Short mmCIF file of C-alpha atoms in Angstrom, two decimals:
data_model
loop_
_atom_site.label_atom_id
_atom_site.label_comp_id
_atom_site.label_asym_id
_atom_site.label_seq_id
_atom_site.Cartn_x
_atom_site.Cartn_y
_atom_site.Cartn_z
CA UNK T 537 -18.48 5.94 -9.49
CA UNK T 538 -15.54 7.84 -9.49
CA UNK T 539 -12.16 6.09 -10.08
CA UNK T 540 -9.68 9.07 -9.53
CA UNK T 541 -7.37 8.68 -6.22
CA UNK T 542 -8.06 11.04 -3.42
CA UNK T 543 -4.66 10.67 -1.79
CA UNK T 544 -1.07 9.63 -2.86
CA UNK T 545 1.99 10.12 -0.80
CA UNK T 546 5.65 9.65 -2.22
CA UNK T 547 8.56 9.59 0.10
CA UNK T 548 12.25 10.13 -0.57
CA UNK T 549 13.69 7.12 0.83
CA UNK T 550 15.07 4.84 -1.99
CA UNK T 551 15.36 1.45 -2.53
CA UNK T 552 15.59 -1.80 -4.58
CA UNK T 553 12.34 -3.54 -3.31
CA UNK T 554 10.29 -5.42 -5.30
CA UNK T 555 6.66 -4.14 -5.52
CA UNK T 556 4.57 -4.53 -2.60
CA UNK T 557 0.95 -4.30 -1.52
CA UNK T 558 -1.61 -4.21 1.20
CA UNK T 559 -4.80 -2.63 2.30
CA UNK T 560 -4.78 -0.50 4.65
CA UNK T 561 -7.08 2.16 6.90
CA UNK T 562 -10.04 -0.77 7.80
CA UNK T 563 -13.24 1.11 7.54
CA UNK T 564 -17.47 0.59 8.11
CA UNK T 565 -18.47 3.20 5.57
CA UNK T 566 -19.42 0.89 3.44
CA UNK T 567 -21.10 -0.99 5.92
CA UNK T 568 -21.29 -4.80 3.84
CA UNK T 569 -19.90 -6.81 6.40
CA UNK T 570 -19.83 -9.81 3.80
CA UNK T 571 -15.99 -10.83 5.05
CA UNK T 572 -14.97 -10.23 8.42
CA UNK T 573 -12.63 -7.48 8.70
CA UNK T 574 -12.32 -6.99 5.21
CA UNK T 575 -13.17 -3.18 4.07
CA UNK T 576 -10.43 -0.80 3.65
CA UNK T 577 -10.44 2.73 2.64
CA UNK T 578 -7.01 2.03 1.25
CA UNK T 579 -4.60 0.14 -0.82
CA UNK T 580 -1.00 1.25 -0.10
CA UNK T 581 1.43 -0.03 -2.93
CA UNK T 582 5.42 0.59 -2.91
CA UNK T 583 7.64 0.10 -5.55
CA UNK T 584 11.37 1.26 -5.60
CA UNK T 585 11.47 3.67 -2.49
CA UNK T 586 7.98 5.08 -3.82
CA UNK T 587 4.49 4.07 -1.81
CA UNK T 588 1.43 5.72 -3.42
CA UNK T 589 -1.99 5.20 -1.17
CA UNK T 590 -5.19 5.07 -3.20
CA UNK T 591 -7.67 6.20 -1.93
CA UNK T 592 -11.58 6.68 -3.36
CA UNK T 593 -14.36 8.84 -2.45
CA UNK T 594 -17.61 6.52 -3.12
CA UNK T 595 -15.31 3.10 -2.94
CA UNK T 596 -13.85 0.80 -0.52
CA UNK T 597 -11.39 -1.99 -1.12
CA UNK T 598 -13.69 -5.45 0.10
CA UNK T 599 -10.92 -8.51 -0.07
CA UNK T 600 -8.60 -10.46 2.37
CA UNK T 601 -5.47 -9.03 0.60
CA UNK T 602 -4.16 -7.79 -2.71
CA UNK T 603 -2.86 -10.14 -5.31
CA UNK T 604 0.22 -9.87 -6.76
CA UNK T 605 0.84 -11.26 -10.89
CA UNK T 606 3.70 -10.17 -13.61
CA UNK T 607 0.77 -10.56 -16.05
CA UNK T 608 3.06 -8.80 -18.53
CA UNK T 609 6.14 -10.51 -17.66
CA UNK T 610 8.36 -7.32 -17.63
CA UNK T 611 9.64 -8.44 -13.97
CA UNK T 612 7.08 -6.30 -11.76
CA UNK T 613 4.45 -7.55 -10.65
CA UNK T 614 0.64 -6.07 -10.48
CA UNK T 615 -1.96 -5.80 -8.23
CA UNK T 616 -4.96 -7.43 -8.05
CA UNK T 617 -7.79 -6.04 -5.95
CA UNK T 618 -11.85 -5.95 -5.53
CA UNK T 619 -12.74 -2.60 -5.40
CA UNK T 620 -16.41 -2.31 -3.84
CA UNK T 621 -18.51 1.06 -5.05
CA UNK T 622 -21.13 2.22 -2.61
CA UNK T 623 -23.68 2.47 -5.54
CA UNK T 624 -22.21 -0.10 -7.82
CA UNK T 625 -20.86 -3.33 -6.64
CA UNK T 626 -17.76 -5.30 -6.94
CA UNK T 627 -15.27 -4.52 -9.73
CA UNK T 628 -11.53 -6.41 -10.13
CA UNK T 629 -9.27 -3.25 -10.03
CA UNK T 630 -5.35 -3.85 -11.30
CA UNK T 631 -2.85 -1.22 -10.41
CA UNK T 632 0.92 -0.87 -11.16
CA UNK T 633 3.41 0.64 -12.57
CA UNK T 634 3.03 2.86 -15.60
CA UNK T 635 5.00 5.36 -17.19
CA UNK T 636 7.67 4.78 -14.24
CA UNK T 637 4.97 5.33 -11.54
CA UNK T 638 2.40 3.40 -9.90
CA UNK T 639 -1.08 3.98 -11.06
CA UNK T 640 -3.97 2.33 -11.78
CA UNK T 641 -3.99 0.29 -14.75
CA UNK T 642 -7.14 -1.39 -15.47
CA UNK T 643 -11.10 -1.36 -14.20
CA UNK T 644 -13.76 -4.52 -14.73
CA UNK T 645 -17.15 -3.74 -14.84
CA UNK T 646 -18.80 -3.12 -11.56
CA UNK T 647 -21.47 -5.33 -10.75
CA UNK T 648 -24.43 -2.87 -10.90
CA UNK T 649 -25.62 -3.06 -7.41
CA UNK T 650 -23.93 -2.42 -3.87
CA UNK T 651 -23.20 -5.02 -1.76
CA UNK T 652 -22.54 -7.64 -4.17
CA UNK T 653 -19.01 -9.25 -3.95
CA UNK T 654 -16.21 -11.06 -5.78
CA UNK T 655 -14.04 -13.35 -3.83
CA UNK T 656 -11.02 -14.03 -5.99
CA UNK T 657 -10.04 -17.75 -6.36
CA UNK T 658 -6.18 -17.54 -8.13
CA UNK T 659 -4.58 -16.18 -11.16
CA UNK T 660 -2.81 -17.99 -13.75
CA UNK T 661 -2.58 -19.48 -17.76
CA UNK T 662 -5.96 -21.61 -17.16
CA UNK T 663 -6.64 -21.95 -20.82
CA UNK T 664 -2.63 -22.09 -21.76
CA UNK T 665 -3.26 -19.34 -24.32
CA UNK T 666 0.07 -17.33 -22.70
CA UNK T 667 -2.24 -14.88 -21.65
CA UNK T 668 -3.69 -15.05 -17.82
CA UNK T 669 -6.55 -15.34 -16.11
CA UNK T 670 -8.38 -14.26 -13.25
CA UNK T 671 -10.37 -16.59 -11.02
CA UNK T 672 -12.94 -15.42 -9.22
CA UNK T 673 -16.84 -16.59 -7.54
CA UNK T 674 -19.00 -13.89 -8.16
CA UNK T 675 -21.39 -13.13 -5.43
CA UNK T 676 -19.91 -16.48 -3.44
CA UNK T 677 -23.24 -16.21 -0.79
CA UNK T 678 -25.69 -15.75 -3.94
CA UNK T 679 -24.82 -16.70 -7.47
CA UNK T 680 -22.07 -18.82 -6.58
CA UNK T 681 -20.52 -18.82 -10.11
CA UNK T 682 -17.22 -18.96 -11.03
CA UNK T 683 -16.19 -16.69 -13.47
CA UNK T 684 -12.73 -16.37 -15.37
CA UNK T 685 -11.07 -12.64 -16.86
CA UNK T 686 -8.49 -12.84 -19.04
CA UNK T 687 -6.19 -9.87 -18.66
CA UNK T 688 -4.42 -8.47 -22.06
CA UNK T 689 -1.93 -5.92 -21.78
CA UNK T 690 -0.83 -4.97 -24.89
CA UNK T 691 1.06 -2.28 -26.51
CA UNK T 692 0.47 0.14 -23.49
CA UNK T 693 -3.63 -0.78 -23.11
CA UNK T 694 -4.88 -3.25 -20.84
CA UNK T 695 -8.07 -4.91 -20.92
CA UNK T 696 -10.08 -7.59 -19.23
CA UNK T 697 -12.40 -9.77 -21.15
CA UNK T 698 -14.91 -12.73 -19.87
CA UNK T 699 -13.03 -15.98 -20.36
CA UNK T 700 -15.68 -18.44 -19.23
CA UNK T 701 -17.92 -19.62 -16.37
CA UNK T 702 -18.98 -22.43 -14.33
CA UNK T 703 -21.90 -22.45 -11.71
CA UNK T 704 -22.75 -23.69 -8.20
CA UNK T 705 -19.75 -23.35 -7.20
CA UNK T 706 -18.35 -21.33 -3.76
CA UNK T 707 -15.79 -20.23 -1.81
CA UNK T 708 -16.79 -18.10 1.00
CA UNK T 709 -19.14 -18.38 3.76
CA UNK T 710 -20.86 -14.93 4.48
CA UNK T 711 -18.85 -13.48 7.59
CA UNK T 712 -15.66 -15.39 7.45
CA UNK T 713 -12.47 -13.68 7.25
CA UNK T 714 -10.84 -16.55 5.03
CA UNK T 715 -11.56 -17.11 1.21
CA UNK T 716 -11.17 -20.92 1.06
CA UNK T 717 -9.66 -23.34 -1.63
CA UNK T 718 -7.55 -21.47 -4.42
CA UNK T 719 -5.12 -22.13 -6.73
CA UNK T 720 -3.43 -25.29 -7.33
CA UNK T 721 -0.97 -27.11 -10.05
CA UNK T 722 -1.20 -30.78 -10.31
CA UNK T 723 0.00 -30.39 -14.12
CA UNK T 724 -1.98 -28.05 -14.92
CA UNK T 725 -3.33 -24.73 -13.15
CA UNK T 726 -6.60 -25.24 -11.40
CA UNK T 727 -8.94 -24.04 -8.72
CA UNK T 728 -9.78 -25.66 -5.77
CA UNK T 729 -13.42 -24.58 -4.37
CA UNK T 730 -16.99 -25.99 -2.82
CA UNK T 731 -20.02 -27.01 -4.43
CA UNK T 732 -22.89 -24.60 -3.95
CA UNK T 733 -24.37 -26.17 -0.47
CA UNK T 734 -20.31 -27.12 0.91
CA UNK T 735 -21.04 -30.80 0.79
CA UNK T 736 -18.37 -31.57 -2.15
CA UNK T 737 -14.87 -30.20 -3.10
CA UNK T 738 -15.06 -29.48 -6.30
CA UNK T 739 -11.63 -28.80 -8.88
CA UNK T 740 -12.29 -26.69 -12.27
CA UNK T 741 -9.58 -26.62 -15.10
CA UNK T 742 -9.34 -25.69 -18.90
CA UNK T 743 -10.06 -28.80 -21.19
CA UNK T 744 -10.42 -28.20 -24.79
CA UNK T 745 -12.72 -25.42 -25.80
CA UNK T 746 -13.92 -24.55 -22.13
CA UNK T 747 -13.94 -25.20 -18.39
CA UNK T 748 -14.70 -28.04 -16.43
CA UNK T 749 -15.59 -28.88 -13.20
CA UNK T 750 -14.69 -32.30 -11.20
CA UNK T 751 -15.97 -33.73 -7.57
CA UNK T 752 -12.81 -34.74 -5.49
CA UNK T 753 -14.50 -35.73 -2.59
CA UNK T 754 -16.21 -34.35 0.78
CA UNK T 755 -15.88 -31.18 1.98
CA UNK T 756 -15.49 -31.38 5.90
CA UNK T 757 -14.31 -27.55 6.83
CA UNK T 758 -11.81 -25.56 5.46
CA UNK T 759 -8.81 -27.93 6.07
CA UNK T 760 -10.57 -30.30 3.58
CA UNK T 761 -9.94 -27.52 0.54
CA UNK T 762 -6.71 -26.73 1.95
CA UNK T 763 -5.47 -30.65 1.59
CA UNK T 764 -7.00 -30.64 -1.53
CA UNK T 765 -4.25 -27.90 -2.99
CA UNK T 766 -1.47 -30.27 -2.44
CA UNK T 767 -2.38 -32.56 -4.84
CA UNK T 768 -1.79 -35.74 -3.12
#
């Protein structure tokens, strides 16, 4: 898979914005149809007057919307994408800024076969290490696991690293255009999603040397995992 942009475009215009993102350019080249409306042929960031448009030959960007984390805490946030090869599969793809201009930053590992997805769940400390996490069910129609990446930037290198895993759990239904559940703080960071058949809402947080996963009662549609974020 090649990970080189095929397009950027920098305007003059200046401003103080804060980092922004979005997909943009829906496309059927890749043809998965696993969400609803949710292939793009590119992610369009601006930061400071500057938008650059990635672009990739053999790659589409398969999500509901970018993510945006200051996982280094320098005041700008990153992006967080899934980044869907035609051979290869799902990776989580981070871009930002670097060197003063927006680039990408850091690849995961692709899955190893097309049309397998990653629906992220939330980002955040789970494990309270000071270094983040990303949350997300890999292959949410298949394996329904959820798996956690811990992000490291560090002295110019970035790198993401397997934090943990918990199974049977989901939080997409093949064809929807809505991820469900997410991220929620009721003391301490933790995500909201379904048990593997939808019958149970299920909450998974850090405790001790690993992640666990608690039934909070019945899942009823997506307005059940939604109530459950509020923590009441």
């Amino acid at each position: 898979m090649r990970l080189w942009p095929l397009l950027a475009l920098w305007p003059c215009a200046v401003s103080a914005d804060p980092l922004t993102a979005r997909y943009v350019d829906p496309t059927d080249a890749y043809g998965h149809g696993a969400v609803a409306n949710g292939e793009y042929a590119g992610l369009e960031v601006t930061w400071q007057g500057q938008t650059h448009t990635f672009q990739y030959k053999d790659a589409v960007f398969e999500d509901t919307n970018p993510r945006l984390f200051d996982f280094n805490e320098d005041g700008t946030a990153e992006v967080v994408t899934v980044l869907s090869g035609f051979h290869d599969g799902a990776r989580i793809a981070i871009f930002g800024v670097s060197s003063d201009q927006i680039a990408p930053i850091v690849f995961g590992a692709p899955f190893g076969r097309r049309n397998r997805w990653y629906a992220i769940a939330g980002i955040a400390d789970f494990d309270g290490d000071g270094a983040a996490e990303i949350a997300y069910v890999d292959r949410p129609h298949l394996a329904k696991t959820l798996r956690f990446l811990e992000i490291g930037p560090s002295e110019g290198t970035w790198a993401l690293t397997p934090d943990g895993a918990v199974e049977g759990l989901t939080n997409h239904h093949l064809g929807s255009a809505v991820i469900e559940g997410g991220l929620r703080d009721c003391g301490q960071p933790e995500v909201v999603t379904a048990n593997a058949d939808w019958s149970r809402i299920m909450v998974t947080s850090h405790h001790g040397t690993g992640y666990t996963t608690r039934d909070v009662g019945s899942y009823s549609g997506p307005d059940s995992l939604a109530a459950a974020l509020a923590c009441d």
